Amino acid sequence: WKTYLGRPDVNAVRFNAMRILGSALGSNGRLEEALLVCEANLDLSRRYWSHAKEAILIAQSNVSTCLEELGRLDEALVLTREVYTRRVAMFGVSNEDTLLSALNLIISYTRALRFAEAKKMILEQLPIANRVLGKDHQISLALERNVVISLLGDEKSAREDALQAEKIIKDMLVRLRRVYGHHHPDTRTMEYWLRRAQKKLAAYDPRA
């Protein structure tokens, strides 16, 4: 980074070095510093590269990630929602980048414990992802995983929600084991959620 520090703000190499610096700081747990760098990078994007709409959205997503990691969930959610809305306007709802932005927004809703909004958006996005990308695509699988998380993570969820989650997980595990294998991290993650679903079901009184 120091190699490029003396270059003017409009220098593209300096700009990219700043983005990489922000990512590196975040990866090493220096979140406050990462946020400052990412915010500066977003400001430069808007000031000098206003025509590069996708670069601005990437910079905005980086700021949102920092805010979320710092626990500033409501602020992060505003930015994530804006990124999704702009990608819809630029590329339409069936674009892979738009679907990825939708997934990020759903994850933000879930982390903010806004399960109703997460579920509503998943119901809208999952059929599109399955049609455009296929049921075994990582984005489609991640959307299904977030269905499970919203069903099991909500303290107000009923026994029927846990049963639905268990059914979804079992179907996902068949596909994950076939496509990625038994030892893939995504397979292991859904095995964890299956145990959670079964534990939650066991806690319900069957006579209730």
XYZ file of N, CA and C in Angstrom, residues 55-194:
420
model
N -18.334 -1.006 -10.046
C -17.251 -0.775 -9.080
C -17.779 -0.089 -7.823
N -18.726 0.826 -8.009
C -19.335 1.502 -6.859
C -20.119 0.503 -6.009
N -20.848 -0.395 -6.660
C -21.627 -1.387 -5.917
C -20.718 -2.336 -5.142
N -19.595 -2.711 -5.743
C -18.638 -3.575 -5.039
C -18.074 -2.848 -3.821
N -17.705 -1.573 -3.999
C -17.177 -0.785 -2.876
C -18.230 -0.626 -1.782
N -19.472 -0.443 -2.186
C -20.566 -0.300 -1.228
C -20.783 -1.608 -0.466
N -20.669 -2.732 -1.167
C -20.808 -4.031 -0.524
C -19.704 -4.263 0.499
N -18.494 -3.789 0.185
C -17.378 -3.928 1.125
C -17.626 -3.137 2.410
N -18.179 -1.942 2.267
C -18.523 -1.142 3.444
C -19.597 -1.859 4.267
N -20.592 -2.387 3.574
C -21.669 -3.100 4.255
C -21.134 -4.296 5.037
N -20.202 -5.033 4.436
C -19.611 -6.196 5.114
C -18.902 -5.779 6.396
N -18.136 -4.685 6.326
C -17.438 -4.181 7.515
C -18.423 -3.802 8.614
N -19.474 -3.079 8.243
C -20.484 -2.665 9.218
C -21.143 -3.872 9.872
N -21.437 -4.878 9.054
C -22.084 -6.078 9.588
C -21.175 -6.808 10.573
N -19.895 -6.910 10.215
C -18.942 -7.586 11.100
C -18.750 -6.814 12.407
N -18.956 -5.516 12.365
C -18.846 -4.682 13.565
C -20.134 -4.686 14.390
N -21.152 -5.392 13.894
C -22.416 -5.457 14.617
C -23.361 -4.301 14.330
N -23.013 -3.478 13.353
C -23.868 -2.334 13.001
C -24.833 -2.792 11.903
N -25.748 -3.673 12.297
C -26.549 -4.425 11.341
C -27.537 -3.560 10.575
N -28.157 -2.604 11.229
C -29.144 -1.766 10.550
C -28.494 -0.906 9.475
N -27.306 -0.367 9.776
C -26.588 0.437 8.786
C -26.166 -0.430 7.597
N -25.697 -1.620 7.898
C -25.282 -2.542 6.840
C -26.465 -2.911 5.954
N -27.607 -3.109 6.573
C -28.806 -3.527 5.846
C -29.237 -2.466 4.829
N -29.127 -1.201 5.192
C -29.479 -0.117 4.274
C -28.632 -0.198 3.009
N -27.329 -0.386 3.175
C -26.423 -0.454 2.028
C -26.653 -1.707 1.202
N -26.852 -2.832 1.866
C -27.065 -4.093 1.153
C -28.348 -4.046 0.336
N -29.388 -3.454 0.905
C -30.663 -3.311 0.189
C -30.487 -2.402 -1.038
N -29.704 -1.349 -0.886
C -29.466 -0.430 -1.999
C -28.691 -1.116 -3.130
N -27.699 -1.921 -2.767
C -26.932 -2.660 -3.775
C -27.856 -3.583 -4.571
N -28.731 -4.296 -3.861
C -29.660 -5.201 -4.542
C -30.591 -4.424 -5.475
N -31.157 -3.338 -4.993
C -32.091 -2.547 -5.793
C -31.421 -2.028 -7.063
N -30.182 -1.580 -6.946
C -29.476 -1.050 -8.113
C -29.112 -2.152 -9.103
N -28.775 -3.336 -8.581
C -28.457 -4.444 -9.499
C -29.708 -4.891 -10.249
N -30.856 -4.874 -9.592
C -32.107 -5.185 -10.283
C -32.325 -4.204 -11.420
N -32.111 -2.904 -11.147
C -32.303 -1.873 -12.163
C -31.313 -2.031 -13.316
N -30.085 -2.443 -13.012
C -29.040 -2.553 -14.028
C -29.139 -3.844 -14.841
N -29.422 -4.956 -14.169
C -29.296 -6.265 -14.818
C -30.577 -7.081 -14.857
N -31.596 -6.691 -14.073
C -32.813 -7.483 -13.989
C -32.723 -8.537 -12.891
N -33.846 -9.152 -12.573
C -33.905 -10.077 -11.439
C -33.275 -11.430 -11.734
N -33.094 -11.765 -13.016
C -32.611 -13.099 -13.377
C -31.096 -13.162 -13.552
N -30.404 -12.074 -13.323
C -28.953 -12.040 -13.458
C -28.278 -12.694 -12.246
N -27.167 -13.405 -12.477
C -26.495 -14.104 -11.378
C -25.991 -13.135 -10.312
N -25.442 -11.984 -10.721
C -24.964 -10.998 -9.745
C -26.127 -10.432 -8.924
N -27.276 -10.247 -9.568
C -28.461 -9.777 -8.849
C -28.905 -10.815 -7.823
N -28.892 -12.080 -8.213
C -29.281 -13.147 -7.292
C -28.309 -13.244 -6.115
N -27.024 -13.014 -6.394
C -26.045 -13.009 -5.302
C -26.306 -11.847 -4.348
N -26.670 -10.687 -4.898
C -27.020 -9.541 -4.051
C -28.274 -9.818 -3.238
N -29.222 -10.518 -3.849
C -30.434 -10.903 -3.119
C -30.080 -11.832 -1.958
N -29.177 -12.771 -2.209
C -28.730 -13.682 -1.152
C -28.069 -12.902 -0.019
N -27.214 -11.943 -0.363
C -26.556 -11.125 0.662
C -27.573 -10.352 1.496
N -28.614 -9.860 0.835
C -29.658 -9.126 1.558
C -30.418 -10.058 2.496
N -30.718 -11.258 2.038
C -31.398 -12.245 2.879
C -30.556 -12.583 4.103
N -29.247 -12.770 3.889
C -28.344 -13.062 5.007
C -28.344 -11.894 5.998
N -28.369 -10.666 5.482
C -28.405 -9.489 6.358
C -29.698 -9.454 7.172
N -30.823 -9.765 6.520
C -32.101 -9.828 7.240
C -32.026 -10.873 8.360
N -31.450 -12.026 8.042
C -31.375 -13.114 9.019
C -30.501 -12.725 10.204
N -29.355 -12.121 9.931
C -28.452 -11.712 11.009
C -29.071 -10.635 11.881
N -29.928 -9.825 11.285
C -30.626 -8.787 12.046
C -31.890 -9.324 12.720
N -32.096 -10.653 12.614
C -33.253 -11.341 13.210
C -34.578 -10.866 12.614
N -34.519 -10.416 11.370
C -35.737 -9.984 10.671
C -36.186 -11.150 9.792
N -36.659 -12.212 10.454
C -36.913 -13.477 9.785
C -38.073 -13.398 8.800
N -39.097 -12.618 9.120
C -40.257 -12.518 8.226
C -39.840 -11.940 6.875
N -39.001 -10.903 6.910
C -38.537 -10.300 5.660
C -37.618 -11.249 4.906
N -36.792 -11.988 5.655
C -35.904 -12.968 5.018
C -36.725 -14.044 4.303
N -37.743 -14.580 4.990
C -38.566 -15.640 4.399
C -39.283 -15.131 3.154
N -39.846 -13.925 3.227
C -40.573 -13.360 2.090
C -39.671 -13.247 0.865
N -38.452 -12.781 1.092
C -37.543 -12.588 -0.032
C -37.047 -13.923 -0.591
N -36.814 -14.895 0.287
C -36.387 -16.218 -0.183
C -37.453 -16.821 -1.086
N -38.718 -16.702 -0.699
C -39.809 -17.253 -1.508
C -39.856 -16.608 -2.890
N -39.441 -15.348 -2.964
C -39.388 -14.654 -4.256
C -38.174 -15.087 -5.083
N -37.038 -15.267 -4.417
C -35.776 -15.466 -5.130
C -35.477 -16.919 -5.483
N -35.890 -17.852 -4.648
C -35.515 -19.255 -4.855
C -36.033 -19.817 -6.183
N -37.293 -19.573 -6.560
C -37.745 -20.078 -7.869
C -36.943 -19.489 -9.039
N -36.547 -18.230 -8.910
C -35.754 -17.599 -9.974
C -34.379 -18.253 -10.061
N -33.748 -18.444 -8.906
C -32.411 -19.051 -8.879
C -32.457 -20.481 -9.419
N -33.462 -21.255 -9.020
C -33.582 -22.632 -9.499
C -33.771 -22.683 -11.012
N -34.547 -21.740 -11.538
C -34.810 -21.712 -12.985
C -33.577 -21.265 -13.764
N -32.911 -20.231 -13.277
C -31.800 -19.634 -14.021
C -30.498 -20.406 -13.815
N -30.232 -20.815 -12.582
C -28.936 -21.403 -12.237
C -28.984 -22.910 -12.019
N -30.175 -23.434 -11.709
C -30.306 -24.849 -11.372
C -30.307 -25.053 -9.866
N -30.958 -26.122 -9.421
C -31.122 -26.356 -7.979
C -29.809 -26.651 -7.259
N -28.800 -27.138 -8.010
C -27.544 -27.521 -7.376
C -26.492 -26.416 -7.415
N -26.834 -25.260 -7.941
C -25.897 -24.128 -7.952
C -25.695 -23.614 -6.526
N -24.507 -23.086 -6.264
C -24.189 -22.636 -4.899
C -25.151 -21.567 -4.396
N -25.556 -20.658 -5.263
C -26.492 -19.609 -4.834
C -27.850 -20.214 -4.490
N -28.332 -21.140 -5.321
C -29.616 -21.804 -5.043
C -29.557 -22.568 -3.731
N -28.462 -23.294 -3.520
C -28.299 -24.052 -2.276
C -28.204 -23.116 -1.069
N -27.514 -21.991 -1.240
C -27.395 -21.032 -0.141
C -28.749 -20.416 0.199
N -29.575 -20.174 -0.819
C -30.923 -19.667 -0.560
C -31.733 -20.695 0.228
N -31.637 -21.966 -0.158
C -32.337 -23.013 0.591
C -31.829 -23.100 2.024
N -30.513 -22.977 2.177
C -29.945 -23.019 3.534
C -30.518 -21.895 4.387
N -30.746 -20.744 3.780
C -31.302 -19.625 4.539
C -32.787 -19.801 4.830
N -33.481 -20.608 4.022
C -34.839 -20.994 4.396
C -34.798 -21.738 5.731
N -33.865 -22.686 5.811
C -33.702 -23.493 7.029
C -33.355 -22.604 8.217
N -32.403 -21.702 8.019
C -31.963 -20.825 9.111
C -33.121 -19.955 9.603
N -33.911 -19.442 8.669
C -35.039 -18.584 9.069
C -36.117 -19.388 9.784
N -36.285 -20.647 9.380
C -37.301 -21.486 10.032
C -36.872 -21.912 11.431
N -35.604 -22.240 11.589
C -35.129 -22.743 12.880
C -34.612 -21.641 13.799
N -34.181 -20.520 13.215
C -33.604 -19.455 14.031
C -34.632 -18.573 14.702
N -35.820 -18.563 14.157
C -36.896 -17.730 14.709
C -37.458 -18.382 15.973
N -37.378 -17.676 17.108
C -37.881 -18.215 18.379
C -39.391 -18.450 18.347
N -40.080 -17.790 17.432
C -41.526 -17.940 17.331
C -41.929 -19.102 16.427
N -40.956 -19.795 15.882
C -41.273 -20.875 14.944
C -42.008 -22.011 15.648
N -42.883 -22.665 14.889
C -43.701 -23.752 15.428
C -43.121 -25.110 15.018
N -43.743 -26.175 15.525
C -43.284 -27.528 15.198
C -43.329 -27.757 13.688
N -44.350 -27.211 13.024
C -44.477 -27.370 11.578
C -43.285 -26.745 10.848
N -42.746 -25.650 11.389
C -41.574 -25.016 10.785
C -40.361 -25.931 10.876
N -40.197 -26.561 12.031
C -39.071 -27.484 12.212
C -39.203 -28.695 11.296
N -40.438 -29.184 11.117
C -40.671 -30.310 10.209
C -40.347 -29.924 8.770
N -40.758 -28.718 8.387
C -40.455 -28.235 7.040
C -38.949 -28.099 6.844
N -38.264 -27.556 7.863
C -36.811 -27.400 7.793
C -36.132 -28.754 7.641
N -36.588 -29.747 8.423
C -35.997 -31.083 8.351
C -36.169 -31.675 6.952
N -37.326 -31.490 6.360
C -37.582 -32.018 5.015
C -36.660 -31.363 3.986
N -36.513 -30.044 4.083
C -35.644 -29.314 3.153
C -34.197 -29.784 3.298
N -33.748 -29.923 4.547
C -32.363 -30.326 4.807
C -32.078 -31.704 4.229
N -32.981 -32.640 4.438
C -32.758 -34.007 3.944
C -32.659 -34.028 2.422
N -33.501 -33.244 1.765
C -33.432 -33.145 0.305
C -32.114 -32.505 -0.131
N -31.688 -31.458 0.575
C -30.426 -30.792 0.251
C -29.237 -31.729 0.439
N -29.273 -32.519 1.514
C -28.143 -33.406 1.806
C -27.957 -34.457 0.716
N -29.053 -34.935 0.163
C -28.943 -35.892 -0.952
C -28.175 -35.251 -2.107
N -28.541 -34.026 -2.436
C -27.892 -33.335 -3.560
C -26.464 -32.924 -3.228
N -26.250 -32.417 -2.014
C -24.903 -31.994 -1.618
C -23.922 -33.159 -1.624
N -24.352 -34.306 -1.114
C -23.465 -35.472 -1.090
C -23.172 -35.965 -2.506
N -24.169 -35.844 -3.388
C -23.966 -36.269 -4.762
C -23.038 -35.320 -5.517
N -23.241 -34.014 -5.333
C -22.501 -33.021 -6.114
C -21.140 -32.708 -5.500
N -21.099 -32.547 -4.166
C -19.877 -32.086 -3.505
C -19.172 -33.163 -2.666
N -19.901 -34.220 -2.309
C -19.300 -35.260 -1.492
C -19.674 -35.129 -0.027
N -19.383 -36.176 0.732
C -19.787 -36.256 2.136
C -18.972 -35.330 3.042
N -17.764 -34.986 2.628
C -16.877 -34.238 3.522
C -16.777 -32.750 3.177
N -17.559 -32.306 2.199
C -17.525 -30.893 1.805
C -18.088 -30.028 2.941
N -17.511 -28.839 3.160
C -18.006 -27.959 4.244
C -19.505 -27.667 4.160
N -20.051 -27.507 2.933
C -21.487 -27.235 2.808
C -22.313 -28.437 3.274
N -21.821 -29.639 2.972
C -22.501 -30.849 3.444
C -22.468 -30.918 4.962
N -21.301 -30.652 5.540
C -21.155 -30.667 6.992
C -22.067 -29.623 7.652
N -22.176 -28.464 7.021
C -23.032 -27.405 7.569
C -24.479 -27.860 7.643
N -24.965 -28.501 6.567
C -26.358 -28.935 6.572
C -26.576 -30.127 7.507
N -25.544 -30.940 7.734
C -25.663 -32.003 8.740
C -25.826 -31.394 10.133
N -25.129 -30.288 10.370
C -25.286 -29.562 11.635
C -26.724 -29.052 11.780
N -27.264 -28.471 10.690
C -28.624 -27.946 10.763
C -29.658 -29.062 10.895
N -29.355 -30.237 10.352
C -30.258 -31.372 10.541
C -30.319 -31.758 12.015
